[in-house]
Short mmCIF file of C-alpha atoms in Angstrom, two decimals:
data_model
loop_
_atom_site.label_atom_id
_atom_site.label_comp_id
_atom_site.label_asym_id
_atom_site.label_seq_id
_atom_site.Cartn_x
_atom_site.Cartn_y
_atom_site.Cartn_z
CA UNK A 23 -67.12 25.27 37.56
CA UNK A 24 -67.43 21.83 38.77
CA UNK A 25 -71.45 21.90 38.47
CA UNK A 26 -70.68 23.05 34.73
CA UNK A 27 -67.57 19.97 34.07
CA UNK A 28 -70.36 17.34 35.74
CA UNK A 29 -73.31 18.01 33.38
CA UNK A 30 -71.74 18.30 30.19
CA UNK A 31 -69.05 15.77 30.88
CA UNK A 32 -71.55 13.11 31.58
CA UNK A 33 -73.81 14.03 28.70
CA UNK A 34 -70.85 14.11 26.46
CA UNK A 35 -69.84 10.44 27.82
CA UNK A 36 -73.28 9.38 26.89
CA UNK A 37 -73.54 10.60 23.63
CA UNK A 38 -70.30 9.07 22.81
CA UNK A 39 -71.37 5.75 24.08
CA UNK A 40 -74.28 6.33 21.91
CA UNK A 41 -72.31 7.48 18.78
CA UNK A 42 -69.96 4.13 19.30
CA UNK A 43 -73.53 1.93 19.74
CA UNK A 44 -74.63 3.41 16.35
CA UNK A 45 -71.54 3.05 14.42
CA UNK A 46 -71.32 -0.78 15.48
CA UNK A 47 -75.20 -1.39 15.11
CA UNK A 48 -75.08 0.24 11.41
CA UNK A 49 -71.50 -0.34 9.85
CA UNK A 50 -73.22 -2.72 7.38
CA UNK A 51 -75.26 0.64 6.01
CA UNK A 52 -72.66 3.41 5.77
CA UNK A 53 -73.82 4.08 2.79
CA UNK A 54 -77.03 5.25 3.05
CA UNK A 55 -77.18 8.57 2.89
CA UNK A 56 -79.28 8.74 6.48
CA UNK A 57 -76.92 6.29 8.11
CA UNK A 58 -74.62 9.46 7.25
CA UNK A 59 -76.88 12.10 8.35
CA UNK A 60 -77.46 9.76 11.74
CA UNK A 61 -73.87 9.19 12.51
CA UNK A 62 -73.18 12.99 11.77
CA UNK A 63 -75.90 14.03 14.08
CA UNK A 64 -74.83 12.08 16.89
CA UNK A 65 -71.13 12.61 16.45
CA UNK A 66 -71.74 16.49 16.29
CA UNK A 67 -73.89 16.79 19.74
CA UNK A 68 -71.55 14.56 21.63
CA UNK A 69 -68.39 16.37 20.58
CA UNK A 70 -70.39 19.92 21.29
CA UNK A 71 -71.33 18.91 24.46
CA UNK A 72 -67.99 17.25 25.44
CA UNK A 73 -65.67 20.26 24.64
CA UNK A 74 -67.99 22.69 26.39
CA UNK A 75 -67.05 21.80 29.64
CA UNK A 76 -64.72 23.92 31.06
CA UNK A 77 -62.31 21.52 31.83
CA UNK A 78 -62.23 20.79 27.74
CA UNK A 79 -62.29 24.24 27.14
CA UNK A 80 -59.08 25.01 29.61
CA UNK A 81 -57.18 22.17 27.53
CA UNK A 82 -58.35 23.15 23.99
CA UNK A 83 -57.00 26.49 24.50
CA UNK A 84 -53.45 26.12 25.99
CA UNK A 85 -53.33 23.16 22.81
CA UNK A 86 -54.05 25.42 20.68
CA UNK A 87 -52.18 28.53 22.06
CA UNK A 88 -55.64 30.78 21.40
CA UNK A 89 -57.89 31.69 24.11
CA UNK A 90 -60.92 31.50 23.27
CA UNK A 91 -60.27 28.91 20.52
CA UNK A 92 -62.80 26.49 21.92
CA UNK A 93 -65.28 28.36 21.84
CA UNK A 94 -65.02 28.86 17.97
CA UNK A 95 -64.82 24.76 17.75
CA UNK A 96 -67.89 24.28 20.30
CA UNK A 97 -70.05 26.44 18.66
CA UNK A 98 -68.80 25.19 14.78
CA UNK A 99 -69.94 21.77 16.58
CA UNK A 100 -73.32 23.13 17.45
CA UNK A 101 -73.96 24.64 14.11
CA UNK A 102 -73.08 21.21 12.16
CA UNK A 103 -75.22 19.24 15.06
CA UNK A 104 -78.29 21.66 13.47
CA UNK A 105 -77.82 21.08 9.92
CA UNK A 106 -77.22 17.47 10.16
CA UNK A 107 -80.26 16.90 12.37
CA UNK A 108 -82.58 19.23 9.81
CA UNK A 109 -80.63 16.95 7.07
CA UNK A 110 -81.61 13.59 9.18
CA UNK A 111 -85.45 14.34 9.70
CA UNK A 112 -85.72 15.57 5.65
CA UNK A 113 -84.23 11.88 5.06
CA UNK A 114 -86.56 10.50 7.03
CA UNK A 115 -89.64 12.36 6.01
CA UNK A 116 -89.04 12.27 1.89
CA UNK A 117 -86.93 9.85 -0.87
CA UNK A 118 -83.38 10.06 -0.86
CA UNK A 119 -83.37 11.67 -4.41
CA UNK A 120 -86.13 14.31 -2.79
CA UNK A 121 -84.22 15.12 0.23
CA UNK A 122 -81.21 15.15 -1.81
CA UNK A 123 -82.29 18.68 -3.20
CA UNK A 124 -82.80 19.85 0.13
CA UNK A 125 -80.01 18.79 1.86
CA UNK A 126 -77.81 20.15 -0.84
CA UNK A 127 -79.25 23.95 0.32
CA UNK A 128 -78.27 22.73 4.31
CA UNK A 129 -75.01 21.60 3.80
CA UNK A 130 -74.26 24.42 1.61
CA UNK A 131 -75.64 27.13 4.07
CA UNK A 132 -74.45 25.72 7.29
CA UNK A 133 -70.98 25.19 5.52
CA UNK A 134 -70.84 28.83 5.00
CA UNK A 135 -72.12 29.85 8.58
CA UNK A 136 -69.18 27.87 9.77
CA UNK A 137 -66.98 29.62 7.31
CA UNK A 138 -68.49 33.10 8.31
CA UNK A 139 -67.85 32.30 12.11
CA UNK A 140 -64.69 31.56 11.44
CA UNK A 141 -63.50 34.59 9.69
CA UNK A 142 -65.40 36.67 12.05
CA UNK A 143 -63.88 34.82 15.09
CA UNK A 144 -60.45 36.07 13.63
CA UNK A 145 -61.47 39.33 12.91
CA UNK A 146 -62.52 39.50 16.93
CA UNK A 147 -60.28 40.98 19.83
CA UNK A 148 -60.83 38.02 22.11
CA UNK A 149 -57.79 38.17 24.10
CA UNK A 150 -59.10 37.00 27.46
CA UNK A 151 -59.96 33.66 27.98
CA UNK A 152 -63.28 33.42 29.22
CA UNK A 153 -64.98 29.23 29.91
CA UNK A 154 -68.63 29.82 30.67
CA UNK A 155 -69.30 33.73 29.88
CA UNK A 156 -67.17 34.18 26.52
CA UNK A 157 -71.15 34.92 24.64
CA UNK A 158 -71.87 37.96 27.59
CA UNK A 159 -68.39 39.22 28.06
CA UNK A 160 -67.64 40.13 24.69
CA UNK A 161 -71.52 40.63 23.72
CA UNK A 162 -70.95 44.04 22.44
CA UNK A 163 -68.25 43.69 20.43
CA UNK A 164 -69.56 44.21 16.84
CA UNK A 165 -67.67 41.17 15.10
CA UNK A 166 -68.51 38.90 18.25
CA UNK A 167 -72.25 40.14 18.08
CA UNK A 168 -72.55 38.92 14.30
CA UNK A 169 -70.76 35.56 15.34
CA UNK A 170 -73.42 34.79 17.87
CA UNK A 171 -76.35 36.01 16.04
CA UNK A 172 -75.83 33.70 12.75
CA UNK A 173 -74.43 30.98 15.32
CA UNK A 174 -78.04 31.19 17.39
CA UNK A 175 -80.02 31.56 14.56
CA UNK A 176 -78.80 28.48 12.56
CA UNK A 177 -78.94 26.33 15.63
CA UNK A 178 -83.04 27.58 15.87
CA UNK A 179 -83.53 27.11 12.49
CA UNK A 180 -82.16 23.67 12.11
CA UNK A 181 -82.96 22.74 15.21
CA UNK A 182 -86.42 24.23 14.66
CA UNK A 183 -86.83 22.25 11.51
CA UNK A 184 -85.59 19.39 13.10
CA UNK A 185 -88.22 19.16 15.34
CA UNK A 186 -91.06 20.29 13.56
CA UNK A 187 -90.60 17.40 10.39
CA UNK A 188 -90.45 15.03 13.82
CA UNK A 189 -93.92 16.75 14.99
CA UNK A 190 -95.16 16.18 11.30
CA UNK A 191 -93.72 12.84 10.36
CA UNK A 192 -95.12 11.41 14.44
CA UNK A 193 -98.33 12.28 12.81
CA UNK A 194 -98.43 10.73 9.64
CA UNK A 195 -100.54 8.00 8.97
CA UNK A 196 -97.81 5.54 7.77
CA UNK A 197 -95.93 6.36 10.79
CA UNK A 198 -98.48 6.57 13.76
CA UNK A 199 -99.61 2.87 12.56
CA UNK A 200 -95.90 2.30 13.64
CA UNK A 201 -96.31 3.37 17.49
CA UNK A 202 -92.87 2.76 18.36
CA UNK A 203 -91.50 4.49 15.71
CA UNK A 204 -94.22 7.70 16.19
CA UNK A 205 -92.83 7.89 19.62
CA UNK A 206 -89.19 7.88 18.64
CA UNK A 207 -90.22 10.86 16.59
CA UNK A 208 -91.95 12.91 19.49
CA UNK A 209 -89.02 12.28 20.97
CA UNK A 210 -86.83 13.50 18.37
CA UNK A 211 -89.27 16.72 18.50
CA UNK A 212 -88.40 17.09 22.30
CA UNK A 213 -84.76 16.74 21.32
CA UNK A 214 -84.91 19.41 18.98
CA UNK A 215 -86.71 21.88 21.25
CA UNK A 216 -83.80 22.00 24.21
CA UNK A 217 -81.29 23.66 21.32
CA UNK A 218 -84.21 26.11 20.21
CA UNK A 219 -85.03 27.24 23.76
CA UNK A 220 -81.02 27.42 24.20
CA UNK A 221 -80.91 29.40 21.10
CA UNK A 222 -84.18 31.85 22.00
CA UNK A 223 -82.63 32.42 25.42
CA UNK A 224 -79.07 33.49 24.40
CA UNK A 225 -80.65 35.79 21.53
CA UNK A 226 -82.94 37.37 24.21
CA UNK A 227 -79.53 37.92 26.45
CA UNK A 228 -77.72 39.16 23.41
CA UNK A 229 -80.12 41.63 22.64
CA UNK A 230 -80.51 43.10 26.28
CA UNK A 231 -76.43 43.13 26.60
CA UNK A 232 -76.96 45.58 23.02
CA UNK A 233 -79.19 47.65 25.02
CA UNK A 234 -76.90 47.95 27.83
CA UNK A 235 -79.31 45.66 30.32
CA UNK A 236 -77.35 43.38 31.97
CA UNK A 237 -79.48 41.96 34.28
CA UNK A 238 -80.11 38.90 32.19
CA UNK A 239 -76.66 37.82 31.72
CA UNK A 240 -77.08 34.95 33.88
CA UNK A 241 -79.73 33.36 31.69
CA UNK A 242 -76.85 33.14 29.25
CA UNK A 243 -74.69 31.02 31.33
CA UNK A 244 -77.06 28.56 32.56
CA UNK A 245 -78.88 28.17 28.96
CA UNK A 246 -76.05 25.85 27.29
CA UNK A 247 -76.61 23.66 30.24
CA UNK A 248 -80.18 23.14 29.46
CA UNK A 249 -79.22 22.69 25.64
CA UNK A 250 -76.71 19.78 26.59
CA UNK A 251 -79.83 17.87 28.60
CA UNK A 252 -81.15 17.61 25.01
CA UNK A 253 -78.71 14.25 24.48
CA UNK A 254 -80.93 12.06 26.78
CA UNK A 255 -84.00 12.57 25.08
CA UNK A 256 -82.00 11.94 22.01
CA UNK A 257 -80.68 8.50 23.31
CA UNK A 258 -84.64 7.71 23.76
CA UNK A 259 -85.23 8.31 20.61
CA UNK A 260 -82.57 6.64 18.91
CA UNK A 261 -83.49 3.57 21.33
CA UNK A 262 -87.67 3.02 20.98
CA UNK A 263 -87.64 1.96 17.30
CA UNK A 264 -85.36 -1.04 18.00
CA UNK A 265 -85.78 -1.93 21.76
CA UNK A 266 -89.68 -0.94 22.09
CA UNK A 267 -90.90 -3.57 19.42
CA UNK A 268 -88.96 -6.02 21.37
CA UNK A 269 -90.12 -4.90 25.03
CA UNK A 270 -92.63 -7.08 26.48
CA UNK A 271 -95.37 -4.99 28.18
CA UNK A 272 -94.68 -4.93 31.78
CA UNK A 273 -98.16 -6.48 32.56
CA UNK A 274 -96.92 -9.35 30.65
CA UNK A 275 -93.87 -9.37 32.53
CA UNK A 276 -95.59 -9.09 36.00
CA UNK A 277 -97.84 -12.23 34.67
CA UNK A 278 -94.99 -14.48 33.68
CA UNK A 279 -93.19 -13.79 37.21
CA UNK A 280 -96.73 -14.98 38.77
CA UNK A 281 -96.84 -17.64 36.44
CA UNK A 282 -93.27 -18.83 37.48
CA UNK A 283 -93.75 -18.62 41.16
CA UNK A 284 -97.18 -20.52 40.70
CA UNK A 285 -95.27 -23.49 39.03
CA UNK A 286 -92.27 -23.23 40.62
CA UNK A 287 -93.96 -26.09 43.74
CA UNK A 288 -94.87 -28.38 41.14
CA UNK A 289 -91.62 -28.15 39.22
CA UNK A 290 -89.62 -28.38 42.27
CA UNK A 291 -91.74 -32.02 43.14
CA UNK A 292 -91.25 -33.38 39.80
CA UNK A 293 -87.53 -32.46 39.10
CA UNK A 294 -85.88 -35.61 40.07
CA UNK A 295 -87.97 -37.28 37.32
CA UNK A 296 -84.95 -36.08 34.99
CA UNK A 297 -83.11 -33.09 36.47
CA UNK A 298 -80.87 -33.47 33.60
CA UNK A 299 -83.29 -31.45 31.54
CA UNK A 300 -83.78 -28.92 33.71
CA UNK A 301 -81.78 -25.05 31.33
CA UNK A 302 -81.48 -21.81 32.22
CA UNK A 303 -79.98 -20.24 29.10
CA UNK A 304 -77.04 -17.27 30.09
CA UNK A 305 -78.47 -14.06 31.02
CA UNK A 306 -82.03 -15.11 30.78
CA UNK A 307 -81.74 -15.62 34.68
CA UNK A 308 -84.37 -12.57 35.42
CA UNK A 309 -86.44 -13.27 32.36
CA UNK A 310 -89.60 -14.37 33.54
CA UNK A 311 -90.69 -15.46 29.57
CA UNK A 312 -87.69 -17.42 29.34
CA UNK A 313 -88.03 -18.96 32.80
CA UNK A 314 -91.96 -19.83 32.79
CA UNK A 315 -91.09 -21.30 28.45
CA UNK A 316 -88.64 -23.82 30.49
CA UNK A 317 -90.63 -25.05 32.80
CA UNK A 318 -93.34 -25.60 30.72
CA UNK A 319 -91.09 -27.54 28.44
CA UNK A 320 -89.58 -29.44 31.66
CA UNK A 321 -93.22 -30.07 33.41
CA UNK A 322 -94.44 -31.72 29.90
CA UNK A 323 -91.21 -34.03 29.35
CA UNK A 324 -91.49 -35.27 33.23
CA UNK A 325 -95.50 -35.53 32.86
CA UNK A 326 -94.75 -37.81 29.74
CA UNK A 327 -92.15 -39.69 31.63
CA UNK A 328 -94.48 -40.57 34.05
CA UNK A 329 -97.29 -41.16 31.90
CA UNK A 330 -96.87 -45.11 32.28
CA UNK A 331 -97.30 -45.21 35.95
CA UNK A 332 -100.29 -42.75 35.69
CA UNK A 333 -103.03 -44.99 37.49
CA UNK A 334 -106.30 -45.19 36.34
CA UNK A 335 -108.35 -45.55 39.69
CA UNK A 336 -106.54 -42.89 40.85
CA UNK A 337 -107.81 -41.18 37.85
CA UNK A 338 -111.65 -42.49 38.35
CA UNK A 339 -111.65 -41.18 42.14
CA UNK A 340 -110.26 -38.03 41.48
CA UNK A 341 -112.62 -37.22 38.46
CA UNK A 342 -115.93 -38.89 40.91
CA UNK A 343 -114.82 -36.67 44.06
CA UNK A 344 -114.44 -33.63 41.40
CA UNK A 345 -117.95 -34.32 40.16
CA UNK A 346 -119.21 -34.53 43.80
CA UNK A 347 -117.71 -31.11 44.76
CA UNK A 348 -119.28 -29.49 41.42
CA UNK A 349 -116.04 -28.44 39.67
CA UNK A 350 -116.04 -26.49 36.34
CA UNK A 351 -114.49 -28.63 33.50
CA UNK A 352 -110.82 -26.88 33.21
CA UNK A 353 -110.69 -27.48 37.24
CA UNK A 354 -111.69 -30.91 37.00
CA UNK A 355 -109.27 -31.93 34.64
CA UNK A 356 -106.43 -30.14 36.37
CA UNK A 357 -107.68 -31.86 40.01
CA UNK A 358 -107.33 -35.48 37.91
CA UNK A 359 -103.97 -34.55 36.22
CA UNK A 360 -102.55 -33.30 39.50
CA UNK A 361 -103.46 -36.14 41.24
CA UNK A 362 -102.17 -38.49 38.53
CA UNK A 363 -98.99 -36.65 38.90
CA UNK A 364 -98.68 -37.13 42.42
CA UNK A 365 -99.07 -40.45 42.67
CA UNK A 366 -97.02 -41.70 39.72
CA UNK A 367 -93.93 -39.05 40.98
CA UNK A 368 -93.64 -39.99 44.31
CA UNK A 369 -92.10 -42.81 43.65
CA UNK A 370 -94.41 -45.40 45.16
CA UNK A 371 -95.52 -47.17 42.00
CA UNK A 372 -92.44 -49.75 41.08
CA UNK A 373 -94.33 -51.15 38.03
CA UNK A 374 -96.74 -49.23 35.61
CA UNK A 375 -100.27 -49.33 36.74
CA UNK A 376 -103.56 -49.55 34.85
CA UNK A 377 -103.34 -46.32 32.90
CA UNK A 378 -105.51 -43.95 31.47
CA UNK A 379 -106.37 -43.74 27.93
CA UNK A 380 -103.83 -41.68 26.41
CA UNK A 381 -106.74 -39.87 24.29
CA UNK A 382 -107.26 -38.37 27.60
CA UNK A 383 -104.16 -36.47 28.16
CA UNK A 384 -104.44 -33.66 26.47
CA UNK A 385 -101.95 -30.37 26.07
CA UNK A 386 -103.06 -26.75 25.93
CA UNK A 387 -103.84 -25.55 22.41
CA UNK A 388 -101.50 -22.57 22.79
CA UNK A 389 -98.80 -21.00 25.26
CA UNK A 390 -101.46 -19.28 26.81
CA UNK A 391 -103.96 -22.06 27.60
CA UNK A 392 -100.82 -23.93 28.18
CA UNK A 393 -99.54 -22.03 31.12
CA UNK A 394 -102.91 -21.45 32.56
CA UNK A 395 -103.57 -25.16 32.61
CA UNK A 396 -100.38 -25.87 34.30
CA UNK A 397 -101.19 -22.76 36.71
CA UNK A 398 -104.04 -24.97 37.45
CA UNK A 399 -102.66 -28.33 37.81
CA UNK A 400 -99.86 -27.19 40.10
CA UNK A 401 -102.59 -25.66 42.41
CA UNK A 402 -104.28 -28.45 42.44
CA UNK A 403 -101.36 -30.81 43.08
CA UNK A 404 -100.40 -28.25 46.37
CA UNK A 405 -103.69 -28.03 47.55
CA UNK A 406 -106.46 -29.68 46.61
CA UNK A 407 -107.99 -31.80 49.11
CA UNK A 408 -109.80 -34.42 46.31
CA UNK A 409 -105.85 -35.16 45.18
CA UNK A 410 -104.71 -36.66 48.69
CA UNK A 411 -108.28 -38.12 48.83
CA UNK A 412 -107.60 -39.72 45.54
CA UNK A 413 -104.57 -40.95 46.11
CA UNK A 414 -105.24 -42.36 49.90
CA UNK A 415 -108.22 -44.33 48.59
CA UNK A 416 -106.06 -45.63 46.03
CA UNK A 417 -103.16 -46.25 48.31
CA UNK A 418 -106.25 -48.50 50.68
CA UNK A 419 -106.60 -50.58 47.47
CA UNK A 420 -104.01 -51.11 46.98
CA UNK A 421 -103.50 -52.02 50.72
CA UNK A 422 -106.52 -54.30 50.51
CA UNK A 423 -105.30 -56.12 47.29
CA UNK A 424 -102.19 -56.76 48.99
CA UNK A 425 -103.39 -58.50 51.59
CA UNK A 426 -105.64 -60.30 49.72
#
């Protein structure tokens, strides 16, 4: 029993954290007809799931005095979590006014399954409480036997239907140019097919019990645990239509964690220019997009404040040495930027020097040329040996000037 309370305990838990994340992410929309038909499906499969444990099942029977009782309200639960997901995916698929006229026929016909189940239930000698077996135990009772077979059935169909609009829809052309959402779909579909298999297997037990095999009664037991898996694949569903758009690929995110540990030197050297400046917004501690945006912004505002003591023979020997050693025109610039940087941050220069024309400081064009130059110039300001060449030739000038 405790296997069977730890599954469907902690799938019900997560489909009612799921089912509280979609009623506070769409209260603004209840009335949209497939806000309904969402909620509804959600609310259905966590509740199913949550009252078939045996634990739940224990509890809803001595509440309600009737063994067996929770079985009638775990399998109503099923039945509605069918009809509203076929109702969802027709919402989905055509106009509300469309899917109006078909959703009309599923509410109508699952609303008298449940009414049929219910009257049968009644009509059923199900003294003995049974909390995992109650489908193989009372099998061949003839009012039991009808129970389960429109119960199975309208969970294939609607789950059926459920996932084979999600198939259909994943491949549509106004969808699949939607990748995110075409996934969601498939995922739906894969939802959808847990309950079917669940539904298959449990006819297939039924049948055999008829026939007096009762080999297969297992099967029976360990399908519903199968069925309740289908909640995670639901939660991914639900989830890639709003979080994928917004995931950066993680490529992208391995990139801006090199970026950051490539600048990180540089920034570190030029931070007591104005470590008043220097942000890292709350929660956006691991983002690497966040982290490499700030110092970017940080590198630029400390570059400019040190723009005035940027020193133009410093400048001229670190663009002649760059020439010497045959560097390409991106390297170059980064050698003479780096090295302007290092001598105007180190806190040597008291007054500003000759400068550099300012039509020769120039930023990236876009974030991406931006980080790669800065990639380069931090580099080039750790180890490039034509930076500490340019700066101890100008530092002898200096020297010499002094003296003279």
């Amino acid at each position: 029993m405790a296997i069977f309370n730890l599954i469907y305990l902690s799938c019900g838990i997560v489909g009612l954290l799921l089912l509280a994340y979609k009623i506070r992410a769409l209260r603004s929309s209840w009335g949209s007809p497939r806000v309904v038909a969402l909620i509804s499906t959600v609310f259905f499969s966590a509740f199913a799931v949550l009252f078939a444990a045996p634990a739940n099942i224990t509890w809803i029977n001595w509440v309600s005095g009737m063994p067996n009782f929770a079985a009638l309200i775990v399998y109503s639960l099923v039945v509605c979590f069918a009809g509203a997901a076929f109702a969802l995916v027709l919402y989905w698929r055509y106009p509300p006014e469309q899917a109006w006229h078909r959703v009309r026929l599923i509410i109508i016909s699952y609303g008298s399954i449940v009414a049929a189940m219910i009257v049968l239930f009644f009509k059923s000698e199900v003294g003995e409480e049974r909390q995992v077996d109650f489908d193989t135990f009372y099998a061949t009772q003839p009012t039991v036997a009808v129970f389960l077979f429109i119960y199975l059935v309208a969970t294939m169909v609607g789950c059926g239907g459920q996932a084979y609009h999600c198939w259909q829809g994943a491949r549509d052309e106004a969808i699949s140019a939607r990748p995110w959402l075409a996934r969601g779909l498939r995922w739906y579909c894969f939802a959808g097919l847990f309950p079917v298999a669940f539904a298959v297997i449990k006819l297939f037990v039924l049948l055999m019990d008829w026939v007096g095999e009762r080999s297969f009664d297992v099967l029976s037991m360990t399908a519903p645990l199968m069925a309740s898996l289908s909640i995670f694949p639901l939660v991914i569903a639900m989830a890639l239509p709003v979080f994928g758009p917004r995931r950066p690929s993680p490529s992208l995110w391995v990139r801006r964690w090199r970026t950051y540990f490539a600048l990180r030197p540089l920034h570190r050297a030029l931070v007591h220019v104005n470590p008043g400046i220097v942000l890292i917004a709350p929660g956006k501690f691991l983002n690497p997009h966040h982290r490499v945006r700030r110092q970017i912004i940080e590198l630029n505002d400390w570059r400019w404040a040190l723009t005035p003591y940027f020193d133009l023979s410093v400048g001229e020997t670190a663009t002649s040495l760059a020439r010497q050693a045959a560097l390409p025109k991106d390297e170059l610039a980064a050698v003479v930027e780096a090295a302007q940087l290092r001598a105007a941050g180190s806190g040597g220069r008291r007054k500003p020097a000759k400068r550099r024309p300012a039509a020769e400081i120039v930023d990236g064009t876009d974030l991406a040329t931006e980080h790669d130059r800065w990639v380069r110039i931090s580099r080039a300001f750790q180890h490039s040996p034509i930076v500490v060449a340019a700066i101890s030739d100008a530092a002898r000038v200096d020297a010499a000037g002094g003296k003279e």
